[in-house]
PDB file of C-alpha atoms and ligand atoms in Angstrom:
ATOM      1  CA  MET A 992     -19.641   7.527 -20.393  1.00  0.00           C
ATOM      2  CA  ARG A 993     -16.158   7.711 -18.784  1.00  0.00           C
ATOM      3  CA  ILE A 994     -15.055   7.763 -15.175  1.00  0.00           C
ATOM      4  CA  THR A 995     -11.480   8.438 -14.160  1.00  0.00           C
ATOM      5  CA  VAL A 996      -9.875   7.919 -10.741  1.00  0.00           C
ATOM      6  CA  LEU A 997      -6.746   8.193  -8.953  1.00  0.00           C
ATOM      7  CA  ALA A 998      -5.189   5.078  -7.236  1.00  0.00           C
ATOM      8  CA  PRO A 999      -2.721   6.191  -4.472  1.00  0.00           C
ATOM      9  CA  ALA A1000       0.119   4.147  -2.914  1.00  0.00           C
ATOM     10  CA  LYS A1001       0.410   3.263   0.651  1.00  0.00           C
ATOM     11  CA  ILE A1002       3.132   3.073   3.191  1.00  0.00           C
ATOM     12  CA  ASN A1003       2.967   0.787   6.395  1.00  0.00           C
ATOM     13  CA  LEU A1004       4.212   3.063   9.234  1.00  0.00           C
ATOM     14  CA  PHE A1005       4.448  -0.144  11.202  1.00  0.00           C
ATOM     15  CA  LEU A1006       3.909  -3.665  10.325  1.00  0.00           C
ATOM     16  CA  HIS A1007       4.102  -6.490  12.937  1.00  0.00           C
ATOM     17  CA  VAL A1008       3.705 -10.114  11.875  1.00  0.00           C
ATOM     18  CA  LEU A1009       2.139 -11.831  14.766  1.00  0.00           C
ATOM     19  CA  GLY A1010       2.032 -15.410  13.603  1.00  0.00           C
ATOM     20  CA  LYS A1011       1.105 -17.705  10.833  1.00  0.00           C
ATOM     21  CA  ARG A1012      -2.749 -18.766  10.423  1.00  0.00           C
ATOM     22  CA  ASP A1013      -4.031 -22.140   9.361  1.00  0.00           C
ATOM     23  CA  ASP A1014      -5.198 -20.487   6.110  1.00  0.00           C
ATOM     24  CA  GLY A1015      -1.430 -19.749   5.158  1.00  0.00           C
ATOM     25  CA  TYR A1016      -1.874 -16.044   5.557  1.00  0.00           C
ATOM     26  CA  HIS A1017      -0.002 -14.126   8.550  1.00  0.00           C
ATOM     27  CA  GLU A1018      -1.832 -12.476  11.390  1.00  0.00           C
ATOM     28  CA  LEU A1019      -0.890  -8.587  11.303  1.00  0.00           C
ATOM     29  CA  LEU A1020      -0.953  -5.549  13.127  1.00  0.00           C
ATOM     30  CA  THR A1021      -0.122  -2.647  10.760  1.00  0.00           C
ATOM     31  CA  LEU A1022      -0.689   1.024  10.280  1.00  0.00           C
ATOM     32  CA  PHE A1023      -1.605   1.871   6.621  1.00  0.00           C
ATOM     33  CA  GLN A1024      -1.007   5.418   5.301  1.00  0.00           C
ATOM     34  CA  MET A1025      -1.854   6.718   1.954  1.00  0.00           C
ATOM     35  CA  VAL A1026       0.731   8.620  -0.058  1.00  0.00           C
ATOM     36  CA  GLY A1027       0.250  11.186  -3.147  1.00  0.00           C
ATOM     37  CA  ILE A1028       1.875   9.207  -5.827  1.00  0.00           C
ATOM     38  CA  TYR A1029      -0.998   7.593  -8.192  1.00  0.00           C
ATOM     39  CA  ASP A1030      -1.898   5.247 -11.025  1.00  0.00           C
ATOM     40  CA  GLU A1031      -4.647   6.660 -13.095  1.00  0.00           C
ATOM     41  CA  ILE A1032      -7.441   4.553 -13.953  1.00  0.00           C
ATOM     42  CA  SER A1033     -10.315   5.264 -16.370  1.00  0.00           C
ATOM     43  CA  VAL A1034     -13.309   3.059 -17.199  1.00  0.00           C
ATOM     44  CA  GLU A1035     -15.586   3.496 -20.338  1.00  0.00           C
ATOM     45  CA  ARG A1036     -18.773   1.767 -20.619  1.00  0.00           C
ATOM     46  CA  VAL A1037     -19.049  -0.654 -23.662  1.00  0.00           C
ATOM     47  CA  ALA A1038     -21.286  -3.665 -24.716  1.00  0.00           C
ATOM     48  CA  GLY A1039     -19.932  -7.170 -24.072  1.00  0.00           C
ATOM     49  CA  GLU A1040     -16.919  -7.962 -21.979  1.00  0.00           C
ATOM     50  CA  VAL A1041     -14.027  -6.384 -19.985  1.00  0.00           C
ATOM     51  CA  ARG A1042     -10.830  -5.260 -21.756  1.00  0.00           C
ATOM     52  CA  LEU A1043      -7.832  -3.723 -20.294  1.00  0.00           C
ATOM     53  CA  ARG A1044      -5.374  -1.254 -21.899  1.00  0.00           C
ATOM     54  CA  CYS A1045      -2.152  -1.062 -20.061  1.00  0.00           C
ATOM     55  CA  ASP A1046       1.417  -0.418 -20.985  1.00  0.00           C
ATOM     56  CA  ILE A1047       3.001  -2.956 -18.659  1.00  0.00           C
ATOM     57  CA  GLN A1048       5.210  -5.226 -20.245  1.00  0.00           C
ATOM     58  CA  GLY A1049       5.044  -8.968 -19.479  1.00  0.00           C
ATOM     59  CA  VAL A1050       1.785  -8.992 -17.444  1.00  0.00           C
ATOM     60  CA  ALA A1051      -1.117 -10.790 -19.361  1.00  0.00           C
ATOM     61  CA  GLU A1052      -4.475  -9.161 -19.336  1.00  0.00           C
ATOM     62  CA  GLU A1053      -6.159 -11.986 -17.277  1.00  0.00           C
ATOM     63  CA  GLU A1054      -3.336 -11.792 -14.465  1.00  0.00           C
ATOM     64  CA  ASN A1055      -3.696  -8.127 -14.034  1.00  0.00           C
ATOM     65  CA  ILE A1056      -5.537  -7.276 -10.776  1.00  0.00           C
ATOM     66  CA  ALA A1057      -7.217  -4.578 -12.178  1.00  0.00           C
ATOM     67  CA  PHE A1058      -8.679  -6.604 -14.922  1.00  0.00           C
ATOM     68  CA  ARG A1059      -9.680  -9.442 -12.344  1.00  0.00           C
ATOM     69  CA  ALA A1060     -11.422  -6.901 -10.176  1.00  0.00           C
ATOM     70  CA  ALA A1061     -13.707  -5.770 -13.081  1.00  0.00           C
ATOM     71  CA  VAL A1062     -14.427  -9.611 -13.975  1.00  0.00           C
ATOM     72  CA  LEU A1063     -15.204 -10.281 -10.349  1.00  0.00           C
ATOM     73  CA  LEU A1064     -17.538  -7.387  -9.939  1.00  0.00           C
ATOM     74  CA  LYS A1065     -19.304  -8.295 -13.364  1.00  0.00           C
ATOM     75  CA  GLU A1066     -19.780 -11.663 -12.248  1.00  0.00           C
ATOM     76  CA  ALA A1067     -20.764 -10.952  -8.624  1.00  0.00           C
ATOM     77  CA  CYS A1068     -23.413  -8.525  -9.850  1.00  0.00           C
ATOM     78  CA  GLY A1069     -24.432 -10.159 -13.032  1.00  0.00           C
ATOM     79  CA  VAL A1070     -23.598  -7.243 -15.105  1.00  0.00           C
ATOM     80  CA  ASN A1071     -24.422  -7.592 -19.078  1.00  0.00           C
ATOM     81  CA  ASP A1072     -22.349  -4.594 -19.867  1.00  0.00           C
ATOM     82  CA  GLY A1073     -18.703  -4.404 -20.549  1.00  0.00           C
ATOM     83  CA  ALA A1074     -15.944  -1.803 -19.822  1.00  0.00           C
ATOM     84  CA  VAL A1075     -12.850  -0.616 -21.214  1.00  0.00           C
ATOM     85  CA  ILE A1076     -10.291  -0.122 -18.319  1.00  0.00           C
ATOM     86  CA  THR A1077      -7.298   2.162 -19.061  1.00  0.00           C
ATOM     87  CA  LEU A1078      -4.406   1.831 -16.659  1.00  0.00           C
ATOM     88  CA  ASP A1079      -1.602   4.459 -16.582  1.00  0.00           C
ATOM     89  CA  LYS A1080       0.932   3.265 -14.016  1.00  0.00           C
ATOM     90  CA  ALA A1081       3.120   5.299 -12.017  1.00  0.00           C
ATOM     91  CA  ILE A1082       3.714   3.408  -8.754  1.00  0.00           C
ATOM     92  CA  PRO A1083       6.445   0.825  -8.974  1.00  0.00           C
ATOM     93  CA  MET A1084       4.988  -2.977  -9.000  1.00  0.00           C
ATOM     94  CA  ALA A1085       6.072  -5.551  -6.488  1.00  0.00           C
ATOM     95  CA  ALA A1086       7.374  -2.697  -4.461  1.00  0.00           C
ATOM     96  CA  GLY A1087       5.529  -2.817  -1.102  1.00  0.00           C
ATOM     97  CA  LEU A1088       3.534   0.273  -2.117  1.00  0.00           C
ATOM     98  CA  GLY A1089       0.355  -1.645  -2.852  1.00  0.00           C
ATOM     99  CA  GLY A1090      -0.114  -0.441  -6.132  1.00  0.00           C
ATOM    100  CA  GLY A1091      -1.899  -3.427  -7.615  1.00  0.00           C
ATOM    101  CA  SER A1092      -4.382  -3.582  -4.604  1.00  0.00           C
ATOM    102  CA  SER A1093      -5.067   0.257  -5.109  1.00  0.00           C
ATOM    103  CA  ASP A1094      -5.805  -0.307  -8.783  1.00  0.00           C
ATOM    104  CA  ALA A1095      -8.234  -3.085  -8.012  1.00  0.00           C
ATOM    105  CA  ALA A1096      -9.892  -0.949  -5.330  1.00  0.00           C
ATOM    106  CA  ALA A1097     -10.152   1.855  -7.913  1.00  0.00           C
ATOM    107  CA  VAL A1098     -11.619  -0.370 -10.465  1.00  0.00           C
ATOM    108  CA  LEU A1099     -14.204  -1.650  -8.088  1.00  0.00           C
ATOM    109  CA  PHE A1100     -15.105   1.852  -7.198  1.00  0.00           C
ATOM    110  CA  ALA A1101     -15.388   3.321 -10.586  1.00  0.00           C
ATOM    111  CA  LEU A1102     -17.291   0.432 -12.120  1.00  0.00           C
ATOM    112  CA  ASN A1103     -19.668   0.406  -9.116  1.00  0.00           C
ATOM    113  CA  ARG A1104     -20.547   4.028 -10.480  1.00  0.00           C
ATOM    114  CA  LEU A1105     -20.294   3.299 -14.282  1.00  0.00           C
ATOM    115  CA  TRP A1106     -22.636   0.260 -14.122  1.00  0.00           C
ATOM    116  CA  SER A1107     -24.962   1.947 -11.467  1.00  0.00           C
ATOM    117  CA  LEU A1108     -24.698  -0.952  -9.084  1.00  0.00           C
ATOM    118  CA  GLY A1109     -25.412   0.755  -5.787  1.00  0.00           C
ATOM    119  CA  LEU A1110     -22.975  -1.257  -3.841  1.00  0.00           C
ATOM    120  CA  GLY A1111     -21.964   0.274  -0.465  1.00  0.00           C
ATOM    121  CA  ARG A1112     -18.410   0.430   0.781  1.00  0.00           C
ATOM    122  CA  GLU A1113     -18.692  -2.579   2.753  1.00  0.00           C
ATOM    123  CA  ASP A1114     -19.732  -4.613   0.026  1.00  0.00           C
ATOM    124  CA  LEU A1115     -16.897  -3.527  -2.355  1.00  0.00           C
ATOM    125  CA  MET A1116     -14.443  -4.255   0.655  1.00  0.00           C
ATOM    126  CA  GLN A1117     -15.578  -7.708   0.907  1.00  0.00           C
ATOM    127  CA  LEU A1118     -15.345  -8.401  -2.906  1.00  0.00           C
ATOM    128  CA  GLY A1119     -11.950  -6.574  -2.587  1.00  0.00           C
ATOM    129  CA  LEU A1120     -10.688  -8.943  -0.240  1.00  0.00           C
ATOM    130  CA  ARG A1121     -11.000 -11.743  -2.693  1.00  0.00           C
ATOM    131  CA  LEU A1122      -8.469 -10.083  -4.895  1.00  0.00           C
ATOM    132  CA  GLY A1123      -5.911  -9.185  -2.068  1.00  0.00           C
ATOM    133  CA  SER A1124      -5.403  -8.399   1.719  1.00  0.00           C
ATOM    134  CA  ASP A1125      -4.464  -4.877   1.109  1.00  0.00           C
ATOM    135  CA  VAL A1126      -7.453  -3.969  -1.235  1.00  0.00           C
ATOM    136  CA  PRO A1127     -10.125  -3.045   1.350  1.00  0.00           C
ATOM    137  CA  PHE A1128      -7.860  -0.587   2.922  1.00  0.00           C
ATOM    138  CA  PHE A1129      -7.772   1.178  -0.306  1.00  0.00           C
ATOM    139  CA  LEU A1130     -11.619   1.492  -0.265  1.00  0.00           C
ATOM    140  CA  SER A1131     -11.389   3.207   3.130  1.00  0.00           C
ATOM    141  CA  GLY A1132      -8.202   5.227   4.152  1.00  0.00           C
ATOM    142  CA  PRO A1133      -6.468   7.562   4.303  1.00  0.00           C
ATOM    143  CA  ALA A1134      -5.132   5.926   7.190  1.00  0.00           C
ATOM    144  CA  ALA A1135      -6.182   2.937   9.225  1.00  0.00           C
ATOM    145  CA  VAL A1136      -4.912   0.189  11.653  1.00  0.00           C
ATOM    146  CA  GLY A1137      -5.208  -3.294  10.035  1.00  0.00           C
ATOM    147  CA  ARG A1138      -5.599  -6.549  11.812  1.00  0.00           C
ATOM    148  CA  GLY A1139      -6.262 -10.129  10.760  1.00  0.00           C
ATOM    149  CA  ARG A1140      -4.772 -10.479   7.081  1.00  0.00           C
ATOM    150  CA  GLY A1141      -4.914  -6.424   7.113  1.00  0.00           C
ATOM    151  CA  GLU A1142      -8.586  -6.251   6.151  1.00  0.00           C
ATOM    152  CA  LEU A1143      -9.881  -5.570   9.751  1.00  0.00           C
ATOM    153  CA  LEU A1144      -9.670  -1.935   9.566  1.00  0.00           C
ATOM    154  CA  GLU A1145     -10.144   0.855  12.238  1.00  0.00           C
ATOM    155  CA  PRO A1146      -9.663   4.452  10.952  1.00  0.00           C
ATOM    156  CA  PHE A1147      -6.704   6.247  12.268  1.00  0.00           C
ATOM    157  CA  PRO A1148      -5.850   9.996  12.248  1.00  0.00           C
ATOM    158  CA  PRO A1149      -3.659  10.517   9.160  1.00  0.00           C
ATOM    159  CA  LEU A1150      -0.056  11.599   9.551  1.00  0.00           C
ATOM    160  CA  GLU A1151       0.920  14.718   7.935  1.00  0.00           C
ATOM    161  CA  SER A1152       4.312  14.640   6.584  1.00  0.00           C
ATOM    162  CA  TRP A1153       6.490  14.564   3.436  1.00  0.00           C
ATOM    163  CA  VAL A1154       7.580  11.313   2.384  1.00  0.00           C
ATOM    164  CA  LEU A1155      10.663  10.402   0.112  1.00  0.00           C
ATOM    165  CA  LEU A1156      10.194   6.994  -1.604  1.00  0.00           C
ATOM    166  CA  VAL A1157      13.256   5.265  -3.029  1.00  0.00           C
ATOM    167  CA  ASN A1158      12.596   2.086  -5.006  1.00  0.00           C
ATOM    168  CA  PRO A1159      15.795   0.326  -5.996  1.00  0.00           C
ATOM    169  CA  GLY A1160      14.475  -0.801  -9.300  1.00  0.00           C
ATOM    170  CA  PHE A1161      13.879  -4.423  -8.652  1.00  0.00           C
ATOM    171  CA  ALA A1162      10.848  -6.358  -7.695  1.00  0.00           C
ATOM    172  CA  VAL A1163      10.253  -8.445  -4.517  1.00  0.00           C
ATOM    173  CA  SER A1164       7.586 -11.159  -4.209  1.00  0.00           C
ATOM    174  CA  THR A1165       5.307 -10.544  -1.248  1.00  0.00           C
ATOM    175  CA  ALA A1166       4.736 -14.349  -0.790  1.00  0.00           C
ATOM    176  CA  TRP A1167       8.409 -14.990  -1.001  1.00  0.00           C
ATOM    177  CA  VAL A1168       9.029 -12.489   1.918  1.00  0.00           C
ATOM    178  CA  TYR A1169       6.348 -14.045   4.036  1.00  0.00           C
ATOM    179  CA  ARG A1170       7.576 -17.250   3.569  1.00  0.00           C
ATOM    180  CA  ASN A1171      11.039 -16.421   4.698  1.00  0.00           C
ATOM    181  CA  VAL A1172       9.848 -14.411   7.809  1.00  0.00           C
ATOM    182  CA  ASN A1173      11.385 -15.650  11.074  1.00  0.00           C
ATOM    183  CA  LEU A1174       8.237 -15.910  13.355  1.00  0.00           C
ATOM    184  CA  LYS A1175      10.379 -16.461  16.421  1.00  0.00           C
ATOM    185  CA  LEU A1176      11.763 -12.815  16.202  1.00  0.00           C
ATOM    186  CA  THR A1177       8.222 -11.318  15.427  1.00  0.00           C
ATOM    187  CA  THR A1178       6.357 -10.887  18.710  1.00  0.00           C
ATOM    188  CA  LEU A1179       4.972  -7.732  20.188  1.00  0.00           C
ATOM    189  CA  ARG A1180       6.494  -8.292  23.629  1.00  0.00           C
ATOM    190  CA  ASP A1181       9.060  -5.794  23.389  1.00  0.00           C
ATOM    191  CA  ASN A1182       6.768  -3.192  22.132  1.00  0.00           C
ATOM    192  CA  THR A1183       4.473  -2.742  25.138  1.00  0.00           C
ATOM    193  CA  LYS A1184       3.665   1.037  24.526  1.00  0.00           C
ATOM    194  CA  LEU A1185       1.965   0.077  21.227  1.00  0.00           C
ATOM    195  CA  PRO A1186      -1.409  -0.652  22.652  1.00  0.00           C
ATOM    196  CA  SER A1187      -1.622   2.677  24.414  1.00  0.00           C
ATOM    197  CA  PHE A1188      -0.374   4.611  21.403  1.00  0.00           C
ATOM    198  CA  LEU A1189      -3.210   2.816  19.363  1.00  0.00           C
ATOM    199  CA  LYS A1190      -5.809   3.754  21.953  1.00  0.00           C
ATOM    200  CA  LYS A1191      -4.616   7.341  22.012  1.00  0.00           C
ATOM    201  CA  GLY A1192      -4.409   7.483  18.262  1.00  0.00           C
ATOM    202  CA  LEU A1193      -8.061   6.217  17.701  1.00  0.00           C
ATOM    203  CA  SER A1194      -9.226   9.067  19.973  1.00  0.00           C
ATOM    204  CA  ALA A1195      -6.817  11.823  18.706  1.00  0.00           C
ATOM    205  CA  VAL A1196      -7.947  14.275  15.958  1.00  0.00           C
ATOM    206  CA  LYS A1197      -4.182  14.675  14.956  1.00  0.00           C
ATOM    207  CA  LEU A1198      -0.980  13.101  15.967  1.00  0.00           C
ATOM    208  CA  CYS A1199       2.172  14.628  15.727  1.00  0.00           C
ATOM    209  CA  ASN A1200       5.157  12.989  13.939  1.00  0.00           C
ATOM    210  CA  GLU A1201       7.074  12.524  17.286  1.00  0.00           C
ATOM    211  CA  ASP A1202       4.078  10.476  18.835  1.00  0.00           C
ATOM    212  CA  LEU A1203       4.482   7.921  16.019  1.00  0.00           C
ATOM    213  CA  HIS A1204       8.284   7.719  15.765  1.00  0.00           C
ATOM    214  CA  GLU A1205       9.060   5.206  18.291  1.00  0.00           C
ATOM    215  CA  HIS A1206       6.504   2.811  16.832  1.00  0.00           C
ATOM    216  CA  LEU A1207       7.948   2.873  13.292  1.00  0.00           C
ATOM    217  CA  TYR A1208       8.754  -0.857  12.640  1.00  0.00           C
ATOM    218  CA  ASN A1209       8.563  -3.575  10.035  1.00  0.00           C
ATOM    219  CA  SER A1210       8.824  -7.413  10.774  1.00  0.00           C
ATOM    220  CA  LEU A1211       9.295  -8.105   7.084  1.00  0.00           C
ATOM    221  CA  GLU A1212      12.430  -5.683   6.758  1.00  0.00           C
ATOM    222  CA  GLU A1213      14.905  -8.148   8.027  1.00  0.00           C
ATOM    223  CA  VAL A1214      13.955 -10.678   5.288  1.00  0.00           C
ATOM    224  CA  THR A1215      14.334  -8.176   2.537  1.00  0.00           C
ATOM    225  CA  GLU A1216      17.354  -6.461   4.044  1.00  0.00           C
ATOM    226  CA  HIS A1217      19.043  -9.858   4.384  1.00  0.00           C
ATOM    227  CA  TYR A1218      18.751 -10.567   0.449  1.00  0.00           C
ATOM    228  CA  TYR A1219      18.951  -7.179  -0.712  1.00  0.00           C
ATOM    229  CA  PRO A1220      21.461  -4.826   1.321  1.00  0.00           C
ATOM    230  CA  GLU A1221      20.716  -2.021  -0.766  1.00  0.00           C
ATOM    231  CA  VAL A1222      17.521  -1.572   1.287  1.00  0.00           C
ATOM    232  CA  THR A1223      19.758  -0.982   4.367  1.00  0.00           C
ATOM    233  CA  GLU A1224      21.842   1.267   2.429  1.00  0.00           C
ATOM    234  CA  ILE A1225      19.038   3.506   1.165  1.00  0.00           C
ATOM    235  CA  LYS A1226      17.743   3.784   4.847  1.00  0.00           C
ATOM    236  CA  ASN A1227      21.050   4.754   6.162  1.00  0.00           C
ATOM    237  CA  ARG A1228      21.702   7.255   3.425  1.00  0.00           C
ATOM    238  CA  MET A1229      17.999   8.758   3.993  1.00  0.00           C
ATOM    239  CA  LEU A1230      18.687   9.185   7.655  1.00  0.00           C
ATOM    240  CA  ASP A1231      22.214  10.779   6.837  1.00  0.00           C
ATOM    241  CA  CYS A1232      20.270  13.286   4.550  1.00  0.00           C
ATOM    242  CA  GLY A1233      18.004  14.396   7.386  1.00  0.00           C
ATOM    243  CA  ALA A1234      14.921  12.037   7.344  1.00  0.00           C
ATOM    244  CA  SER A1235      13.430  11.988  10.790  1.00  0.00           C
ATOM    245  CA  ALA A1236      12.792   8.040  10.347  1.00  0.00           C
ATOM    246  CA  ALA A1237      13.199   5.842   7.529  1.00  0.00           C
ATOM    247  CA  LEU A1238      11.606   2.405   7.082  1.00  0.00           C
ATOM    248  CA  MET A1239      10.932  -0.269   4.409  1.00  0.00           C
ATOM    249  CA  SER A1240       7.420  -0.509   3.299  1.00  0.00           C
ATOM    250  CA  GLY A1241       5.382  -3.617   3.420  1.00  0.00           C
ATOM    251  CA  SER A1242       7.393  -6.414   1.903  1.00  0.00           C
ATOM    252  CA  GLY A1243       9.581  -3.880   0.097  1.00  0.00           C
ATOM    253  CA  PRO A1244      11.914  -3.081  -1.425  1.00  0.00           C
ATOM    254  CA  THR A1245      10.889   0.518  -1.282  1.00  0.00           C
ATOM    255  CA  VAL A1246      12.217   2.574   1.430  1.00  0.00           C
ATOM    256  CA  PHE A1247      10.229   5.643   2.796  1.00  0.00           C
ATOM    257  CA  GLY A1248      11.886   8.524   4.790  1.00  0.00           C
ATOM    258  CA  LEU A1249       9.694  11.286   6.657  1.00  0.00           C
ATOM    259  CA  PHE A1250      10.502  14.916   6.414  1.00  0.00           C
ATOM    260  CA  ASN A1251       8.721  17.878   7.798  1.00  0.00           C
ATOM    261  CA  ARG A1252       9.599  20.031   4.809  1.00  0.00           C
ATOM    262  CA  GLU A1253       9.142  19.260   1.215  1.00  0.00           C
ATOM    263  CA  VAL A1254      12.396  21.233   0.491  1.00  0.00           C
ATOM    264  CA  ASP A1255      14.383  18.860   2.578  1.00  0.00           C
ATOM    265  CA  ALA A1256      12.793  15.725   0.951  1.00  0.00           C
ATOM    266  CA  GLN A1257      13.748  17.026  -2.370  1.00  0.00           C
ATOM    267  CA  LYS A1258      17.351  17.676  -1.584  1.00  0.00           C
ATOM    268  CA  ALA A1259      17.508  14.211  -0.132  1.00  0.00           C
ATOM    269  CA  ALA A1260      15.940  12.858  -3.287  1.00  0.00           C
ATOM    270  CA  ALA A1261      18.719  14.545  -5.307  1.00  0.00           C
ATOM    271  CA  ALA A1262      21.328  13.014  -2.823  1.00  0.00           C
ATOM    272  CA  LEU A1263      19.806   9.481  -3.417  1.00  0.00           C
ATOM    273  CA  TYR A1264      19.597   9.665  -7.154  1.00  0.00           C
ATOM    274  CA  ARG A1265      20.910   6.827  -9.295  1.00  0.00           C
ATOM    275  CA  LYS A1266      19.535   5.753 -12.593  1.00  0.00           C
ATOM    276  CA  ASP A1267      18.241   2.383 -11.847  1.00  0.00           C
ATOM    277  CA  ARG A1268      16.252   3.781  -8.767  1.00  0.00           C
ATOM    278  CA  ARG A1269      12.786   5.340  -8.756  1.00  0.00           C
ATOM    279  CA  ILE A1270      12.477   8.262  -6.382  1.00  0.00           C
ATOM    280  CA  PHE A1271       9.331  10.127  -5.465  1.00  0.00           C
ATOM    281  CA  VAL A1272       8.687  13.091  -3.097  1.00  0.00           C
ATOM    282  CA  ALA A1273       4.890  13.142  -2.045  1.00  0.00           C
ATOM    283  CA  PRO A1274       2.809  14.277   0.823  1.00  0.00           C
ATOM    284  CA  THR A1275       0.897  11.687   2.911  1.00  0.00           C
ATOM    285  CA  LEU A1276      -2.932  11.761   2.067  1.00  0.00           C
ATOM    286  CA  THR A1277      -5.352  13.376   4.712  1.00  0.00           C
ATOM    287  CA  ARG A1278      -8.397  12.255   2.393  1.00  0.00           C
ATOM    288  CA  SER A1279      -8.823   9.283   0.299  1.00  0.00           C
ATOM    289  CA  PRO A1280      -9.311  10.040  -3.487  1.00  0.00           C
ATOM    290  CA  LEU A1281     -12.121   7.462  -3.403  1.00  0.00           C
ATOM    291  CA  THR A1282     -14.957   8.914  -1.345  1.00  0.00           C
ATOM    292  CA  LEU A1283     -18.153   6.984  -2.018  1.00  0.00           C
TER     293      LEU A1283
HETATM  294  O1  C5P B1632      -3.353 -11.014  -0.125  1.00  0.00           O
HETATM  295  P1  C5P B1632      -2.295 -10.974  -1.118  1.00  0.00           P
HETATM  296  O2  C5P B1632      -2.684 -11.842  -2.323  1.00  0.00           O
HETATM  297  O3  C5P B1632      -2.033  -9.626  -1.665  1.00  0.00           O
HETATM  298  O4  C5P B1632      -1.045 -11.649  -0.495  1.00  0.00           O
HETATM  299  C1  C5P B1632       0.056 -12.008  -1.166  1.00  0.00           C
HETATM  300  C2  C5P B1632       0.854 -13.050  -0.566  1.00  0.00           C
HETATM  301  O5  C5P B1632       1.531 -12.510   0.761  1.00  0.00           O
HETATM  302  C3  C5P B1632      -0.186 -14.146   0.036  1.00  0.00           C
HETATM  303  O6  C5P B1632      -0.198 -15.164  -1.223  1.00  0.00           O
HETATM  304  C4  C5P B1632       0.557 -14.655   1.198  1.00  0.00           C
HETATM  305  O7  C5P B1632       1.579 -15.634   0.967  1.00  0.00           O
HETATM  306  C5  C5P B1632       1.229 -13.393   1.636  1.00  0.00           C
HETATM  307  N1  C5P B1632       0.511 -12.814   2.893  1.00  0.00           N
HETATM  308  C6  C5P B1632       0.430 -13.484   4.102  1.00  0.00           C
HETATM  309  N2  C5P B1632      -0.124 -12.573   4.974  1.00  0.00           N
HETATM  310  C7  C5P B1632      -0.788 -11.559   4.924  1.00  0.00           C
HETATM  311  C8  C5P B1632      -0.959 -10.975   3.534  1.00  0.00           C
HETATM  312  C9  C5P B1632      -0.216 -11.483   2.525  1.00  0.00           C
HETATM  313  O8  C5P B1632       1.054 -14.341   4.374  1.00  0.00           O
HETATM  314  N3  C5P B1632      -1.509 -10.979   5.939  1.00  0.00           N
END
């Protein structure tokens, strides 16, 4: 038996770092939104151990978060069977798009079925948090407000938009970005409208893009932009090319731009082309591909 699932990317429509916690993580207020670019993961039941087939250069099997997700689930549930996991990556890595976290969520989801474990969403989310702060979101979605490390989730009406994603072609370590964030500059003081926007959003069936625009913000941008000016260049160029907003996602360095029409996003994609960049045009998702 074999199960194949799609693991989507995410963007953070806003990401406020509110402070540093005693456990070393940072307290966040963020709005996650799934986007339709996908890694593909298939799992096949075999006797014995977990094995991973993946074409990523330089990442050992036991370091890959998809492999670690499978081992964690096998140990937590005392499963005797093994699995062969085939991971076909499309989402750039260390890019601010949550690719690894999404892979881990997809593996937990697929193996829960393959091994007939009968775990519910909450159980999977708790296990997922042991692998990474963003993993629980990928087991819920398609859009959610995240608090705490990003794991305290409240569903939010998904944004309906076309997204242009431009990854400059280099990796940025999330831990490094958080280490360098200037906490003095990261308060919610000057964003007093955010609480009322959140209240409205939680009760709204659908938000229009304009409702959201003034709240797009990322506390981590200044760190990544300071060391990698190309991020600022990409943002400015996207706005010149007609994006209604442009922002770095997560710890970066990928930048996303919002467009009402696919054709306009495609034109901007062509204008931003450089052979070292990875560029995608995709819709935001209004349903998660992992539905329990
Ligand atoms: O949770 P995850 O392993 O994906 O996070 C990677 C790194 O990012 C953490 O080791 C931590 O340094 C930083 N981080 C943080 N606060 C968060 C999420 C991540 O400081 N809320």
